[in-house]
Amino acid sequence: MPIKNKVSLTIDGKPVTVPEGTLIVNAAKLIGVDIPVFCYHPKMEPVGMCRQCLVEVGRPVIDRATGNPVLEEDGSLKIQFGAKLETACSTPVSEGMVVVGTSAKAVAGRKEILEFLLTSHPLDCPICDKGGECPLQNLTMRHGPGESRFNYAEKMHLAKKFPLGELIYLDRERCIQCGRCVRFQSLIADDPVISFTDRGRSLQIFSHSEPGFDSYFSGNTTDICPVGALTTVDFRFEARPWELCTTASICAHCPVGCNLAINLRREARSNGEVVIKRIMPRQNESVNEIWICDKGRFGYHYTQSKNRLTQPLVRREGELVAIGWDEVLSYVAENFKDAGQNLLTLASGRLSNEDLFNLSELTSGLGGKSALYTDMAGGDLVTQLGVGKGTNLSDLGKGTVILVVASDLHEEAPIWWLRVKQAAERGATLIVTNPRYTKLERYASQVIRYNYGSEASTILAMINTLSAKQNFPKAPKIAQGGEAIKSAAETITSAENLIVFYGSEGIGLEASQALAQACANLLMVTNHVRKVNNGLIPVWPRANDQGAWEIGFRPLPNLKEALQQYEALYIAAADPAGDDPSLADVIRNAGFVVVQDLFLTETAKLADVVLPAQAFTEREGTFTSGERRVQRFYPGVVRNEYKPDYAITAGISKLAELNVEAVPFRIFNHLEAKVPTFAGINYRMLAQVTEQWPIVDRGGLYYGGTLYANAQGLGVQLSLPSQIPSLTWPEVPGVYLSEGQLLAVPVTILYDRGQTVIPSELLYLRIPSAHIALNPENARFLNLTDGTKVQFTLDGITVKVRLHVNDQVPIGVAIVPRSLGVSLRSPTPIEIKTIESG
Amino acid sequence: MNALLEKYPNEIQMILAKYPSDRAGKRSAVMPLLYLAQRENGYITKEAIAQIADICEVSTTEVASLIGFYTLYHDEPSGKYHIQVCTDLPCALRGADEFLEKLCQNLGIKVGETTRDGKIIVEAVMCLAGCDKAPMFQVQSPEGIEYHENQTVESALEVISKLREG
Amino acid sequence: MAEHILLRHRAIPGLDQIDTYRQNEGLIALKKAVTSMDPNDVTNEVKASGLRGRGGAGFPTGMKWSFIDGNNWPHFVVANADESEPGTFKDREIMEGNPYQFLEGVAICAYAVKANDAYIYLRGEFWPIARKLDQCIAEMEKAGYLGDKLFKTNISIRLHTHLGAGAYICGEESAMLDSLEGKLGQPRLRPPFPPAVGVYSKPTIVNNVETLTNVPMIINRGAAWYKTIGTEKSPGPKIFSLSGCVNRPGNYELPLGTTFRELIMDHGRGILGGHKIKAIMAAGASSSLIVATDEALNTPMDYESVPQLGAQLGSASVIVIDDSVSIPWLINKTIHFFKHESCGKCTPCREGTYWMMHLTEHIASGEASMAEVQLLHDVASQIKGKCLCALGEFSIEAPLSGIERFSADFESVTNKSNA
């Protein structure tokens, strides 16, 4: 980025030097001068609508003849003030400028605008959810007229509860028409599903989408709303902001690692328990800025679900019955000791680094095997070729190429989608490579379509295209690509920086291993490795998959076979029987099965012992994001009936006479000592914070609630090992279809029917029912229409679901959304039949 | 699939051709297409909003937002003919208020109401750039807009009775 | 009566036919510009003529053209045919009677600023005029005056009509550009100004219909000829839209600098019904009220003299108010207009016009006290200088000047209620 010239000015007598182009309001913020704003938000371009930030602006008088500033008699610069007040939010600073917000004229201007706003405002602060964290309320306290000159009877009365959708309500009386929400939705989220309509004093916000306010980012508008006009349905009239205490957390839904603030309250109606009242974003400019998606905001309800396991269960005479913690842990420890090397621990990336490390310590201590429960591979390559330390998607712009392969980022990791989109808008070259349309394509300079199954060969073809010209190695058995691939390859090779996102659109474990290797090779041959703002980012299905790989967990190439081989199974945060019914029998037949989870999953139903674990909101720990940032989360709700996973494992270990720590920071210290990529990191470092821009926490609360501020840690990115891996050419698995078959492929959608989504009643309307999707042409050929019930066989199990017809589905393919009632772990040929109605 | 596009393929092509072919340019066609859709029933239906959004590659909210902002678009059925009398200052100085009052009296309705046959709605509107020929009004119908200037109540009633017949 | 430059159709029947127009100096300037002049020469000629924008602001037209950003392409021209100011009806007559001269002006402007596409943004109520202009554009294309490879050069100029749909604010140039982009017509923050960032974020020249209609004659007959009309600082003819309490309202094309008296008493044949003139609004509903003294009537109507009366010439829409008119009634009318037309984007205009409307209704009904009149003055004063665009600022001209210059009218309505 070009270094900008510095400009010196004074604001209310205080000198400040800032880069050219800085807006007055931001320069003032830096030196703690309060300039009130409503419509301005530092994440968006100024619009100068609300006029609240009026200041007097003086500029040095320049002698036209000489070009020099004119001096006063005392030698100081002669300053000329404009006749009108100017908006500090939209006026850039200039050398020698004198900004005055404290003069009688400026103060009067501010009061007058405030009086105008209040003529229409209902002043219902006593029942307003924003009360206590509302800039309008604060300004009214300070500058507001003591009495209204506006005739109260003439106030416009408008809807107090106007649903923009089922997630967000609008109070039309409180709205001050600042337009932040509308601009956020159209400029940042690019979901222009809310807008102003009507005009003048009747100007108001509405939504015309179906469902209303149809956006994955809608909740953010309630944060940036400067008054109590927009509220989330689950917080509306639920609590007063000053009753809440806050705990810092990390979102557990996807690998982005959004920083969260959990708002808690101890309340009578919850029997004196501390409960979560809302979840808001916490500022981390390197991860999520000040945004989160609606899954992160509204999905937490699963942690307070009535269906949570509340006590350990043991199988007695075929039934699962309650048992005490001490008793159950000894029972488990005995059995695990007996199993020894016949113990298989299967855990998922939903667990924290501490949980996984303890699981690994216990299992290896007994001589057993730990494995990662996942359908996506490549974490080992990410350990070696992940993004360089200091990488920040917000820094990417011109000169950077972002390649997204086999991933619908909008569905899989919405905040990454947002940040990649913004990087493209700043000038980064975005190449999207996917078998079907995804929303990210809107910002792509290039789109490459391939057939499902050809993801790895598409990337390898790029390398081979380059090999023709340069001394690159060449992938065997892969053809050179066509024009689109050629042009993408050339763009990539000449890029200053290259970031590759790879996901699991349409693929299972085996193919994703090949894809990850192909992407790794592309980074290596084009020399985009071990550098800041370069590297491989895996779009994992879970929050801490990368942590699991770093700690040494690896997926099992053949899960069914493995489950059959081992005598004892320790399954934590994984539901193999639920995800794949064909595994149920194998699990049922295993010698001793322990399931550690939040819910009585399909797998838990088959277990000999079920251990209730705490949710991420109830405990502390760390997650490692897809960008390899290790971040701490802290306990919010304390519930003693469940235990944190690491503690359960430590309890079993102790009884099995193994030395495993039970306190998170100590576990982390052990982890740090054993896992090289964690070397040098400790809990204290993870809790450190440096100043971030924009400043959202100082005075005024102009940019949202009190909760954006991050005082609990920005996290630390893992370093990369010094060795670059050697080039290995992957085997690309083939898929063969017979006559009359379609290829069923798994894809990820944000709102699925998984255990961490479905309990959220709020999201219920947005969660689709079980279905598969076909192209209209295939549907026509099969004589099927949208909504027909169809059946097919998968792994010997008959599946009956509704059919969706969608022209974005490629021909010959059946799209099967993951965790939506159809278990499909890798591409599989199927034959679709109608179910006779009746 | 898109009824509007099927019904007016040529008109829509001509409208789109006026503007740049990129996403920003396509959005410019929203206002002309709203007029086109309004031709059907004198107001814009929910279906038409979706069809316009589809043609112009914008959200339905972005299309619908314009209907409330601009006074010549209607989103609910009313009289087929909008008799819009200018009562702004220059016309008012030349008797427009009295003209409107008497016209409504004769039609047996109040300003803003529709006649019982559902054909005529009389509205007071802002300046129509006919200040020197007051009293004056425009007739907005699904087919377009027509000015009637230097009017008397009698001449206006004659215009209205012709509309009712036609 | 001097020769008409703009309202030439009044003397030449059938000027809205392309053949008649061509027989009467028509389309010579466009051909001359495209085939024998450099675009910059065209701009310089317009600059030299001293032509100032006729939409209201009076900004020098040639200078505006020269501001077009040459580093950002493509360029656009937008003709402002949104004519919606109460008391203004001049552009309508030009487009109805002399459409080709206007369109020729648009095309010359497009050539001068190197734009291929020009949009004519008409208020929605001008639907029949848009149809007519569409026909004229088609005629011009057929005759080879618009389209690609004009006069065998590589120049392309295309004109398109675009209808608004009932919003006064779209006459504000940045709101017009948003409206043209298919959005709510709300003003943009400026700077940047349209010659740098206009429609579709591209450099754009926005000019009023009357302004552009001057251009062919300037190119044809030269800047020096043009400067012989009007005053030194405000050269050229101007169409004065005369309305209100006069015997013969209508458009009058007169040199800038003509006095109010000549317009109202001579051309307008005096005050209706034998009443006496009380006040003048020189720029439509956006005007402050000029007390119609002898001195005011003798003031020349140009961009320099009218401000000396505490008013603006604006688009020269002269509304005449006689002594039967109550000023509280009048400001209630204008405030109703501005409240109805406020786009709602900025706080002082959105809230202020709504507040003022309640006050003026009360005052006009005769039920108010002097304290309410004072409050109206306060509210208007606190809108002043704080709005995002000029509409909000226009809204306060009539109430402020009305209260200050016609205090007796307010005393009489408030006294009535006190009695």
PDB file of N, CA and C in Angstrom, chain B residues 45-76:
ATOM      1  N   THR B  45     -48.154  -5.343  -9.121  1.00  0.00           N
ATOM      2  CA  THR B  45     -48.413  -6.524  -8.299  1.00  0.00           C
ATOM      3  C   THR B  45     -47.109  -7.085  -7.733  1.00  0.00           C
ATOM      4  N   LYS B  46     -47.275  -7.935  -6.729  1.00  0.00           N
ATOM      5  CA  LYS B  46     -46.134  -8.612  -6.126  1.00  0.00           C
ATOM      6  C   LYS B  46     -45.386  -9.455  -7.170  1.00  0.00           C
ATOM      7  N   GLU B  47     -46.150 -10.077  -8.042  1.00  0.00           N
ATOM      8  CA  GLU B  47     -45.534 -10.916  -9.074  1.00  0.00           C
ATOM      9  C   GLU B  47     -44.678 -10.050  -9.993  1.00  0.00           C
ATOM     10  N   ALA B  48     -45.227  -8.878 -10.355  1.00  0.00           N
ATOM     11  CA  ALA B  48     -44.480  -7.991 -11.251  1.00  0.00           C
ATOM     12  C   ALA B  48     -43.179  -7.539 -10.601  1.00  0.00           C
ATOM     13  N   ILE B  49     -43.222  -7.308  -9.297  1.00  0.00           N
ATOM     14  CA  ILE B  49     -42.001  -6.894  -8.587  1.00  0.00           C
ATOM     15  C   ILE B  49     -40.944  -7.979  -8.737  1.00  0.00           C
ATOM     16  N   ALA B  50     -41.361  -9.230  -8.551  1.00  0.00           N
ATOM     17  CA  ALA B  50     -40.404 -10.335  -8.660  1.00  0.00           C
ATOM     18  C   ALA B  50     -39.879 -10.458 -10.088  1.00  0.00           C
ATOM     19  N   GLN B  51     -40.756 -10.226 -11.064  1.00  0.00           N
ATOM     20  CA  GLN B  51     -40.333 -10.344 -12.464  1.00  0.00           C
ATOM     21  C   GLN B  51     -39.340  -9.234 -12.831  1.00  0.00           C
ATOM     22  N   ILE B  52     -39.599  -8.039 -12.349  1.00  0.00           N
ATOM     23  CA  ILE B  52     -38.685  -6.922 -12.634  1.00  0.00           C
ATOM     24  C   ILE B  52     -37.340  -7.176 -11.960  1.00  0.00           C
ATOM     25  N   ALA B  53     -37.397  -7.652 -10.713  1.00  0.00           N
ATOM     26  CA  ALA B  53     -36.151  -7.949  -9.987  1.00  0.00           C
ATOM     27  C   ALA B  53     -35.328  -8.966 -10.766  1.00  0.00           C
ATOM     28  N   ASP B  54     -36.007  -9.934 -11.320  1.00  0.00           N
ATOM     29  CA  ASP B  54     -35.340 -10.983 -12.082  1.00  0.00           C
ATOM     30  C   ASP B  54     -34.688 -10.407 -13.343  1.00  0.00           C
ATOM     31  N   ILE B  55     -35.420  -9.561 -14.057  1.00  0.00           N
ATOM     32  CA  ILE B  55     -34.886  -8.996 -15.302  1.00  0.00           C
ATOM     33  C   ILE B  55     -33.695  -8.082 -15.014  1.00  0.00           C
ATOM     34  N   CYS B  56     -33.812  -7.283 -13.969  1.00  0.00           N
ATOM     35  CA  CYS B  56     -32.786  -6.272 -13.697  1.00  0.00           C
ATOM     36  C   CYS B  56     -31.688  -6.766 -12.757  1.00  0.00           C
ATOM     37  N   GLU B  57     -31.801  -8.014 -12.311  1.00  0.00           N
ATOM     38  CA  GLU B  57     -30.802  -8.597 -11.415  1.00  0.00           C
ATOM     39  C   GLU B  57     -30.609  -7.776 -10.148  1.00  0.00           C
ATOM     40  N   VAL B  58     -31.728  -7.400  -9.553  1.00  0.00           N
ATOM     41  CA  VAL B  58     -31.687  -6.713  -8.260  1.00  0.00           C
ATOM     42  C   VAL B  58     -32.635  -7.466  -7.326  1.00  0.00           C
ATOM     43  N   SER B  59     -32.623  -7.076  -6.065  1.00  0.00           N
ATOM     44  CA  SER B  59     -33.504  -7.765  -5.124  1.00  0.00           C
ATOM     45  C   SER B  59     -34.922  -7.220  -5.260  1.00  0.00           C
ATOM     46  N   THR B  60     -35.888  -8.027  -4.848  1.00  0.00           N
ATOM     47  CA  THR B  60     -37.272  -7.568  -4.897  1.00  0.00           C
ATOM     48  C   THR B  60     -37.457  -6.365  -3.981  1.00  0.00           C
ATOM     49  N   THR B  61     -36.692  -6.332  -2.892  1.00  0.00           N
ATOM     50  CA  THR B  61     -36.788  -5.192  -1.972  1.00  0.00           C
ATOM     51  C   THR B  61     -36.373  -3.901  -2.677  1.00  0.00           C
ATOM     52  N   GLU B  62     -35.324  -3.990  -3.481  1.00  0.00           N
ATOM     53  CA  GLU B  62     -34.862  -2.797  -4.186  1.00  0.00           C
ATOM     54  C   GLU B  62     -35.914  -2.299  -5.177  1.00  0.00           C
ATOM     55  N   VAL B  63     -36.626  -3.215  -5.799  1.00  0.00           N
ATOM     56  CA  VAL B  63     -37.691  -2.811  -6.721  1.00  0.00           C
ATOM     57  C   VAL B  63     -38.848  -2.210  -5.935  1.00  0.00           C
ATOM     58  N   ALA B  64     -39.280  -2.931  -4.900  1.00  0.00           N
ATOM     59  CA  ALA B  64     -40.454  -2.494  -4.145  1.00  0.00           C
ATOM     60  C   ALA B  64     -40.217  -1.152  -3.453  1.00  0.00           C
ATOM     61  N   SER B  65     -38.974  -0.868  -3.086  1.00  0.00           N
ATOM     62  CA  SER B  65     -38.686   0.367  -2.353  1.00  0.00           C
ATOM     63  C   SER B  65     -39.067   1.599  -3.174  1.00  0.00           C
ATOM     64  N   LEU B  66     -38.958   1.495  -4.496  1.00  0.00           N
ATOM     65  CA  LEU B  66     -39.215   2.663  -5.345  1.00  0.00           C
ATOM     66  C   LEU B  66     -40.703   3.036  -5.372  1.00  0.00           C
ATOM     67  N   ILE B  67     -41.548   2.028  -5.230  1.00  0.00           N
ATOM     68  CA  ILE B  67     -42.982   2.270  -5.364  1.00  0.00           C
ATOM     69  C   ILE B  67     -43.462   3.257  -4.298  1.00  0.00           C
ATOM     70  N   GLY B  68     -42.922   3.107  -3.092  1.00  0.00           N
ATOM     71  CA  GLY B  68     -43.323   4.015  -2.021  1.00  0.00           C
ATOM     72  C   GLY B  68     -42.712   5.401  -2.147  1.00  0.00           C
ATOM     73  N   PHE B  69     -41.543   5.468  -2.760  1.00  0.00           N
ATOM     74  CA  PHE B  69     -40.832   6.747  -2.830  1.00  0.00           C
ATOM     75  C   PHE B  69     -41.415   7.655  -3.909  1.00  0.00           C
ATOM     76  N   TYR B  70     -41.761   7.072  -5.053  1.00  0.00           N
ATOM     77  CA  TYR B  70     -42.225   7.865  -6.191  1.00  0.00           C
ATOM     78  C   TYR B  70     -43.753   7.856  -6.251  1.00  0.00           C
ATOM     79  N   THR B  71     -44.333   9.029  -6.403  1.00  0.00           N
ATOM     80  CA  THR B  71     -45.792   9.120  -6.280  1.00  0.00           C
ATOM     81  C   THR B  71     -46.553   8.560  -7.476  1.00  0.00           C
ATOM     82  N   LEU B  72     -45.897   8.377  -8.615  1.00  0.00           N
ATOM     83  CA  LEU B  72     -46.641   7.911  -9.788  1.00  0.00           C
ATOM     84  C   LEU B  72     -46.767   6.387  -9.857  1.00  0.00           C
ATOM     85  N   TYR B  73     -46.143   5.698  -8.896  1.00  0.00           N
ATOM     86  CA  TYR B  73     -46.306   4.241  -8.849  1.00  0.00           C
ATOM     87  C   TYR B  73     -47.326   3.901  -7.766  1.00  0.00           C
ATOM     88  N   HIS B  74     -48.129   2.906  -8.047  1.00  0.00           N
ATOM     89  CA  HIS B  74     -49.154   2.500  -7.081  1.00  0.00           C
ATOM     90  C   HIS B  74     -49.014   1.007  -6.826  1.00  0.00           C
ATOM     91  N   ASP B  75     -49.135   0.626  -5.562  1.00  0.00           N
ATOM     92  CA  ASP B  75     -49.028  -0.810  -5.287  1.00  0.00           C
ATOM     93  C   ASP B  75     -50.345  -1.410  -4.822  1.00  0.00           C
ATOM     94  N   GLU B  76     -51.407  -0.622  -4.937  1.00  0.00           N
ATOM     95  CA  GLU B  76     -52.698  -1.258  -4.698  1.00  0.00           C
ATOM     96  C   GLU B  76     -53.728  -0.687  -5.663  1.00  0.00           C
TER      97      GLU B  76
END
